[in-house]
């Protein structure tokens, strides 16, 4: 996986099966199962459904499931924008 591909994936609000395949090096079927598992985990945790679309999950659900707290390494920052 290249950094450019990772940036392309995490620029979006959602991840699809192809994104999970690329991120985790899985087959299509295994990537689809990961998405289903993340959705089940969210439901069992009592979390609201962020994206109710078959084969897709919200990127924040991915971060929450894998307990990724420092998302700065994953999310592209706006360059040149100051607060």
GROMACS .gro file of C-alpha atoms in nm:
model
   83
    1UNK     CA    1   0.000   0.000   0.000
    2UNK     CA    2   0.135   0.338  -0.096
    3UNK     CA    3   0.092   0.657   0.106
    4UNK     CA    4  -0.096   0.806  -0.189
    5UNK     CA    5  -0.349   0.520  -0.181
    6UNK     CA    6  -0.386   0.551   0.197
    7UNK     CA    7  -0.447   0.926   0.161
    8UNK     CA    8  -0.703   0.855  -0.111
    9UNK     CA    9  -0.885   0.610   0.117
   10UNK     CA   10  -0.892   0.828   0.428
   11UNK     CA   11  -0.993   1.146   0.242
   12UNK     CA   12  -1.342   0.999   0.214
   13UNK     CA   13  -1.612   0.989   0.481
   14UNK     CA   14  -1.670   0.617   0.429
   15UNK     CA   15  -1.478   0.301   0.349
   16UNK     CA   16  -1.602   0.036   0.109
   17UNK     CA   17  -1.501  -0.326   0.060
   18UNK     CA   18  -1.221  -0.237  -0.184
   19UNK     CA   19  -1.074   0.008   0.067
   20UNK     CA   20  -1.073  -0.258   0.341
   21UNK     CA   21  -0.917  -0.507   0.097
   22UNK     CA   22  -0.634  -0.262   0.029
   23UNK     CA   23  -0.587  -0.146   0.389
   24UNK     CA   24  -0.576  -0.490   0.546
   25UNK     CA   25  -0.454  -0.701   0.253
   26UNK     CA   26  -0.767  -0.919   0.256
   27UNK     CA   27  -0.973  -1.096  -0.007
   28UNK     CA   28  -1.309  -0.951  -0.111
   29UNK     CA   29  -1.503  -1.195   0.108
   30UNK     CA   30  -1.285  -1.136   0.412
   31UNK     CA   31  -1.303  -0.758   0.369
   32UNK     CA   32  -1.683  -0.779   0.346
   33UNK     CA   33  -1.685  -0.983   0.668
   34UNK     CA   34  -1.473  -0.716   0.842
   35UNK     CA   35  -1.729  -0.453   0.744
   36UNK     CA   36  -2.012  -0.669   0.876
   37UNK     CA   37  -1.817  -0.729   1.199
   38UNK     CA   38  -1.758  -0.357   1.249
   39UNK     CA   39  -2.130  -0.291   1.197
   40UNK     CA   40  -2.225  -0.569   1.443
   41UNK     CA   41  -1.974  -0.436   1.696
   42UNK     CA   42  -2.124  -0.090   1.667
   43UNK     CA   43  -2.478  -0.219   1.715
   44UNK     CA   44  -2.379  -0.432   2.016
   45UNK     CA   45  -2.195  -0.135   2.167
   46UNK     CA   46  -2.510   0.073   2.141
   47UNK     CA   47  -2.350   0.319   1.899
   48UNK     CA   48  -2.573   0.499   1.651
   49UNK     CA   49  -2.543   0.380   1.292
   50UNK     CA   50  -2.338   0.642   1.110
   51UNK     CA   51  -2.380   0.491   0.765
   52UNK     CA   52  -2.656   0.244   0.693
   53UNK     CA   53  -2.535   0.135   0.348
   54UNK     CA   54  -2.452  -0.223   0.258
   55UNK     CA   55  -2.079  -0.280   0.203
   56UNK     CA   56  -1.971   0.054   0.348
   57UNK     CA   57  -1.877   0.188   0.690
   58UNK     CA   58  -1.809   0.536   0.816
   59UNK     CA   59  -1.436   0.602   0.852
   60UNK     CA   60  -1.484   0.693   1.220
   61UNK     CA   61  -1.634   0.349   1.285
   62UNK     CA   62  -1.313   0.198   1.142
   63UNK     CA   63  -1.104   0.410   1.377
   64UNK     CA   64  -1.325   0.326   1.676
   65UNK     CA   65  -1.328  -0.048   1.605
   66UNK     CA   66  -0.951  -0.069   1.575
   67UNK     CA   67  -0.907   0.173   1.869
   68UNK     CA   68  -0.709   0.420   1.662
   69UNK     CA   69  -0.702   0.736   1.870
   70UNK     CA   70  -0.436   0.938   1.691
   71UNK     CA   71  -0.613   0.978   1.356
   72UNK     CA   72  -0.377   1.255   1.248
   73UNK     CA   73  -0.159   0.993   1.081
   74UNK     CA   74  -0.455   0.880   0.872
   75UNK     CA   75  -0.657   1.188   0.796
   76UNK     CA   76  -0.520   1.436   0.546
   77UNK     CA   77  -0.472   1.779   0.697
   78UNK     CA   78  -0.565   2.101   0.519
   79UNK     CA   79  -0.241   2.263   0.414
   80UNK     CA   80  -0.218   2.639   0.447
   81UNK     CA   81  -0.527   2.676   0.664
   82UNK     CA   82  -0.467   2.857   0.991
   83UNK     CA   83  -0.698   2.890   1.286
   0.00000   0.00000   0.00000
